[in-house]
PDB file of C-alpha atoms in Angstrom:
ATOM      1  CA  MET L  12     -38.186 -19.285 -36.254  1.00 51.00           C
ATOM      2  CA  ALA L  13     -36.269 -20.254 -38.945  1.00 51.00           C
ATOM      3  CA  ALA L  14     -39.342 -19.947 -41.617  1.00 51.00           C
ATOM      4  CA  ALA L  15     -39.939 -16.205 -40.351  1.00 50.00           C
ATOM      5  CA  VAL L  16     -36.517 -14.993 -41.573  1.00 50.00           C
ATOM      6  CA  PRO L  17     -36.646 -16.351 -45.067  1.00 48.00           C
ATOM      7  CA  SER L  18     -40.351 -14.726 -45.770  1.00 47.00           C
ATOM      8  CA  ARG L  19     -38.950 -11.304 -44.676  1.00 49.00           C
ATOM      9  CA  VAL L  20     -36.204 -11.497 -47.017  1.00 48.00           C
ATOM     10  CA  ALA L  21     -38.576 -12.998 -49.812  1.00 48.00           C
ATOM     11  CA  LEU L  22     -41.109 -10.222 -48.965  1.00 47.00           C
ATOM     12  CA  SER L  23     -38.618  -7.368 -49.173  1.00 48.00           C
ATOM     13  CA  ALA L  24     -36.937  -8.725 -52.270  1.00 47.00           C
ATOM     14  CA  ALA L  25     -40.477  -8.860 -53.619  1.00 47.00           C
ATOM     15  CA  SER L  26     -40.745  -5.105 -52.895  1.00 48.00           C
ATOM     16  CA  ARG L  27     -37.671  -4.358 -54.927  1.00 50.00           C
ATOM     17  CA  PHE L  28     -37.996  -6.551 -57.683  1.00 51.00           C
ATOM     18  CA  PRO L  29     -41.991  -6.714 -58.670  1.00 51.00           C
ATOM     19  CA  ASN L  30     -41.697  -9.311 -61.472  1.00 52.00           C
ATOM     20  CA  ARG L  31     -40.388 -11.757 -59.065  1.00 51.00           C
ATOM     21  CA  HIS L  32     -43.147 -13.799 -56.914  1.00 52.00           C
ATOM     22  CA  ALA L  33     -42.323 -13.879 -53.370  1.00 48.00           C
ATOM     23  CA  VAL L  34     -42.830 -17.423 -51.965  1.00 51.00           C
ATOM     24  CA  ALA L  35     -42.174 -18.257 -48.181  1.00 52.00           C
ATOM     25  CA  GLY L  36     -39.158 -20.327 -47.619  1.00 53.00           C
ATOM     26  CA  ASP L  37     -37.591 -19.229 -51.227  1.00 52.00           C
ATOM     27  CA  ARG L  38     -33.972 -18.529 -50.665  1.00 53.00           C
ATOM     28  CA  SER L  39     -32.709 -17.585 -54.051  1.00 49.00           C
ATOM     29  CA  CYS L  40     -30.707 -14.799 -54.296  1.00 47.00           C
ATOM     30  CA  ILE L  41     -30.840 -11.838 -57.054  1.00 52.00           C
ATOM     31  CA  TYR L  42     -27.949 -13.475 -58.867  1.00 50.00           C
ATOM     32  CA  LYS L  43     -28.196 -17.088 -60.423  1.00 52.00           C
ATOM     33  CA  GLY L  44     -28.185 -20.092 -58.348  1.00 52.00           C
ATOM     34  CA  ARG L  45     -29.141 -20.170 -54.549  1.00 55.00           C
ATOM     35  CA  CYS L  46     -27.675 -18.215 -51.734  1.00 50.00           C
ATOM     36  CA  GLN L  47     -25.165 -20.129 -49.215  1.00 54.00           C
ATOM     37  CA  SER L  48     -26.189 -17.670 -46.567  1.00 54.00           C
ATOM     38  CA  LEU L  49     -29.275 -15.570 -45.786  1.00 53.00           C
ATOM     39  CA  ALA L  50     -26.830 -12.842 -44.860  1.00 53.00           C
ATOM     40  CA  ILE L  51     -26.545 -11.593 -48.555  1.00 52.00           C
ATOM     41  CA  PRO L  52     -30.276 -11.009 -49.556  1.00 52.00           C
ATOM     42  CA  MET L  53     -30.910  -9.637 -45.908  1.00 52.00           C
ATOM     43  CA  ALA L  54     -27.910  -7.301 -46.423  1.00 50.00           C
ATOM     44  CA  LEU L  55     -29.009  -6.118 -49.932  1.00 50.00           C
ATOM     45  CA  SER L  56     -32.585  -5.382 -48.608  1.00 51.00           C
ATOM     46  CA  ALA L  57     -31.332  -3.558 -45.765  1.00 51.00           C
ATOM     47  CA  ALA L  58     -28.989  -1.501 -47.864  1.00 50.00           C
ATOM     48  CA  ALA L  59     -32.282  -0.690 -50.223  1.00 52.00           C
ATOM     49  CA  PRO L  60     -33.101   3.294 -50.568  1.00 54.00           C
ATOM     50  CA  GLY L  61     -35.608   4.168 -48.413  1.00 54.00           C
ATOM     51  CA  LYS L  62     -35.584   0.971 -46.355  1.00 54.00           C
ATOM     52  CA  GLY L  63     -33.622   2.672 -43.289  1.00 54.00           C
ATOM     53  CA  GLY L  64     -30.325   0.635 -44.231  1.00 53.00           C
ATOM     54  CA  VAL L  65     -27.086   1.777 -43.398  1.00 61.00           C
ATOM     55  CA  LEU L  66     -26.422   3.702 -46.544  1.00 61.00           C
ATOM     56  CA  ASP L  67     -29.394   5.831 -46.094  1.00 59.00           C
ATOM     57  CA  ARG L  68     -28.385   9.489 -45.072  1.00 62.00           C
ATOM     58  CA  PRO L  69     -30.390  11.127 -42.563  1.00 61.00           C
ATOM     59  CA  VAL L  70     -32.694  13.799 -43.816  1.00 63.00           C
ATOM     60  CA  GLU L  71     -32.292  17.191 -42.163  1.00 61.00           C
ATOM     61  CA  LYS L  72     -35.284  19.172 -41.696  1.00 62.00           C
ATOM     62  CA  THR L  73     -35.205  22.721 -41.319  1.00 58.00           C
ATOM     63  CA  THR L  74     -38.130  25.308 -40.549  1.00 62.00           C
ATOM     64  CA  PRO L  75     -38.338  28.509 -42.597  1.00 63.00           C
ATOM     65  CA  GLY L  76     -36.283  31.213 -40.991  1.00 66.00           C
ATOM     66  CA  ARG L  77     -34.012  28.854 -39.231  1.00 70.00           C
ATOM     67  CA  GLN L  78     -30.501  27.806 -40.168  1.00 65.00           C
ATOM     68  CA  SER L  79     -29.543  24.100 -40.352  1.00 69.00           C
ATOM     69  CA  GLU L  80     -26.989  22.900 -37.781  1.00 69.00           C
ATOM     70  CA  PHE L  81     -24.380  22.461 -40.792  1.00 66.00           C
ATOM     71  CA  ASP L  82     -24.967  26.273 -41.898  1.00 66.00           C
ATOM     72  CA  VAL L  83     -24.298  27.500 -38.236  1.00 63.00           C
ATOM     73  CA  LYS L  84     -21.131  25.207 -37.784  1.00 64.00           C
ATOM     74  CA  LYS L  85     -19.721  26.617 -41.323  1.00 63.00           C
ATOM     75  CA  LYS L  86     -20.729  30.162 -40.294  1.00 61.00           C
ATOM     76  CA  ARG L  87     -18.555  29.873 -36.825  1.00 58.00           C
ATOM     77  CA  LYS L  88     -15.668  28.471 -38.854  1.00 62.00           C
ATOM     78  CA  MET L  89     -15.859  31.301 -41.454  1.00 70.00           C
ATOM     79  CA  THR L  90     -15.643  33.915 -39.085  1.00 77.00           C
ATOM     80  CA  PRO L  91     -12.088  35.245 -38.396  1.00 88.00           C
ATOM     81  CA  PRO L  92     -11.153  34.555 -34.618  1.00 93.00           C
ATOM     82  CA  TYR L  93     -10.539  37.886 -32.199  1.00 95.00           C
ATOM     83  CA  ARG L  94      -8.640  37.851 -29.084  1.00 96.00           C
ATOM     84  CA  VAL L  95     -10.126  39.316 -25.871  1.00 96.00           C
ATOM     85  CA  ILE L  96      -6.996  40.808 -23.893  1.00 97.00           C
ATOM     86  CA  LEU L  97      -6.962  41.732 -20.301  1.00 96.00           C
ATOM     87  CA  HIS L  98      -4.956  44.775 -19.185  1.00 96.00           C
ATOM     88  CA  ASN L  99      -2.982  45.374 -16.072  1.00 94.00           C
ATOM     89  CA  ASP L 100      -4.453  47.929 -13.793  1.00 89.00           C
ATOM     90  CA  ASN L 101      -3.236  48.959 -10.262  1.00 86.00           C
ATOM     91  CA  HIS L 102      -6.830  49.515  -8.806  1.00 90.00           C
ATOM     92  CA  SER L 103      -8.560  46.099  -9.110  1.00 91.00           C
ATOM     93  CA  ARG L 104      -7.830  43.541  -6.495  1.00 94.00           C
ATOM     94  CA  ARG L 105      -6.617  40.088  -7.818  1.00 93.00           C
ATOM     95  CA  GLU L 106      -9.103  38.250  -6.057  1.00 95.00           C
ATOM     96  CA  TYR L 107     -11.892  40.591  -7.959  1.00 96.00           C
ATOM     97  CA  VAL L 108     -10.242  40.159 -11.309  1.00 96.00           C
ATOM     98  CA  VAL L 109     -10.494  36.110 -10.772  1.00 96.00           C
ATOM     99  CA  GLN L 110     -14.062  36.496  -9.791  1.00 96.00           C
ATOM    100  CA  VAL L 111     -15.154  38.655 -12.802  1.00 96.00           C
ATOM    101  CA  LEU L 112     -13.199  36.298 -15.271  1.00 96.00           C
ATOM    102  CA  MET L 113     -15.195  33.567 -13.959  1.00 96.00           C
ATOM    103  CA  LYS L 114     -18.393  35.293 -14.187  1.00 95.00           C
ATOM    104  CA  VAL L 115     -17.891  36.826 -17.423  1.00 95.00           C
ATOM    105  CA  ILE L 116     -16.331  34.074 -19.485  1.00 94.00           C
ATOM    106  CA  PRO L 117     -18.260  30.884 -19.846  1.00 92.00           C
ATOM    107  CA  GLY L 118     -16.351  27.576 -18.719  1.00 93.00           C
ATOM    108  CA  MET L 119     -13.814  29.583 -17.065  1.00 95.00           C
ATOM    109  CA  THR L 120     -12.117  27.648 -14.288  1.00 95.00           C
ATOM    110  CA  VAL L 121     -10.329  29.074 -10.871  1.00 96.00           C
ATOM    111  CA  ASP L 122      -7.069  27.890 -12.263  1.00 96.00           C
ATOM    112  CA  ASN L 123      -7.313  29.538 -15.594  1.00 96.00           C
ATOM    113  CA  ALA L 124      -8.551  32.786 -14.282  1.00 96.00           C
ATOM    114  CA  VAL L 125      -5.785  32.759 -11.930  1.00 96.00           C
ATOM    115  CA  ASN L 126      -3.088  32.193 -14.504  1.00 97.00           C
ATOM    116  CA  ILE L 127      -4.852  35.029 -16.659  1.00 96.00           C
ATOM    117  CA  MET L 128      -4.851  37.369 -13.741  1.00 95.00           C
ATOM    118  CA  GLN L 129      -1.320  36.544 -13.005  1.00 96.00           C
ATOM    119  CA  GLU L 130       0.252  37.034 -16.627  1.00 96.00           C
ATOM    120  CA  ALA L 131      -1.655  40.477 -16.948  1.00 95.00           C
ATOM    121  CA  HIS L 132      -0.198  41.316 -13.767  1.00 94.00           C
ATOM    122  CA  VAL L 133       3.496  40.407 -14.695  1.00 95.00           C
ATOM    123  CA  ASN L 134       3.316  40.941 -18.307  1.00 95.00           C
ATOM    124  CA  GLY L 135       0.723  43.942 -18.419  1.00 95.00           C
ATOM    125  CA  LEU L 136      -1.527  42.115 -20.357  1.00 94.00           C
ATOM    126  CA  SER L 137      -2.941  38.535 -20.937  1.00 96.00           C
ATOM    127  CA  VAL L 138      -5.121  36.435 -23.611  1.00 96.00           C
ATOM    128  CA  VAL L 139      -8.344  35.744 -21.836  1.00 96.00           C
ATOM    129  CA  ILE L 140     -10.338  33.967 -24.861  1.00 95.00           C
ATOM    130  CA  VAL L 141     -10.014  33.470 -28.620  1.00 94.00           C
ATOM    131  CA  CYS L 142     -13.603  33.750 -30.182  1.00 94.00           C
ATOM    132  CA  SER L 143     -15.771  35.211 -32.814  1.00 93.00           C
ATOM    133  CA  GLN L 144     -15.724  38.836 -33.271  1.00 93.00           C
ATOM    134  CA  SER L 145     -19.325  39.136 -31.879  1.00 93.00           C
ATOM    135  CA  GLU L 146     -18.533  36.890 -28.577  1.00 95.00           C
ATOM    136  CA  ALA L 147     -15.231  39.056 -28.128  1.00 95.00           C
ATOM    137  CA  GLU L 148     -16.903  42.336 -28.214  1.00 96.00           C
ATOM    138  CA  GLU L 149     -19.467  40.783 -25.762  1.00 96.00           C
ATOM    139  CA  HIS L 150     -16.954  39.501 -23.481  1.00 96.00           C
ATOM    140  CA  CYS L 151     -14.821  42.955 -23.603  1.00 96.00           C
ATOM    141  CA  THR L 152     -18.220  45.004 -22.754  1.00 96.00           C
ATOM    142  CA  SER L 153     -18.787  42.481 -19.740  1.00 96.00           C
ATOM    143  CA  LEU L 154     -15.233  42.684 -18.425  1.00 96.00           C
ATOM    144  CA  ARG L 155     -15.437  46.670 -18.772  1.00 96.00           C
ATOM    145  CA  GLY L 156     -18.769  46.698 -17.264  1.00 96.00           C
ATOM    146  CA  ASN L 157     -17.157  45.327 -14.107  1.00 95.00           C
ATOM    147  CA  GLY L 158     -14.250  47.722 -13.913  1.00 95.00           C
ATOM    148  CA  LEU L 159     -11.629  45.807 -15.778  1.00 96.00           C
ATOM    149  CA  ARG L 160      -9.464  47.130 -18.668  1.00 96.00           C
ATOM    150  CA  SER L 161     -10.157  45.092 -21.891  1.00 96.00           C
ATOM    151  CA  SER L 162      -9.869  45.198 -25.461  1.00 96.00           C
ATOM    152  CA  ILE L 163     -10.095  42.907 -28.500  1.00 96.00           C
ATOM    153  CA  GLU L 164      -7.769  42.183 -31.592  1.00 95.00           C
ATOM    154  CA  PRO L 165      -7.809  39.974 -34.540  1.00 93.00           C
ATOM    155  CA  ALA L 166      -6.120  36.884 -33.807  1.00 89.00           C
ATOM    156  CA  SER L 167      -3.796  36.553 -36.583  1.00 80.00           C
ATOM    157  CA  GLY L 168      -2.199  33.400 -38.024  1.00 58.00           C
ATOM    158  CA  GLY L 169       0.193  32.701 -34.983  1.00 51.00           C
ATOM    159  CA  CYS L 170      -2.125  32.825 -32.429  1.00 48.00           C
TER     160      CYS L 170
END
């Protein structure tokens, strides 16, 4: 087992330095003299470009016509946020409002839906969600399609 590791190191060092002859059992370092530990040449060979070392960055492959994951995240951050606002109306039952909020807004819990409904009932309006403009328009249309009064507005600095 001990002979297998030095030969691996020598072969990888030989591929990086073509003028150096690889000999099994050779523990000499890239620098002058002999290495005290096998960890140094192994770390150097692991960090060599194209060898899959820690320093290599993963190459993100994109297909034509598709955006990379970085571009999608950047686009989401760049779009200004919008608020979806639920307005109070005296026609819809409270239970129905909670059901519609849970159906229309992804990830909406019963507790959050009840709190939003109660705030709209007491204060006249409530912020349902803050999201991108296209998502806000979609949520607002869905809420209106289910008989609830809603609107969107840009979320200014104070949120």
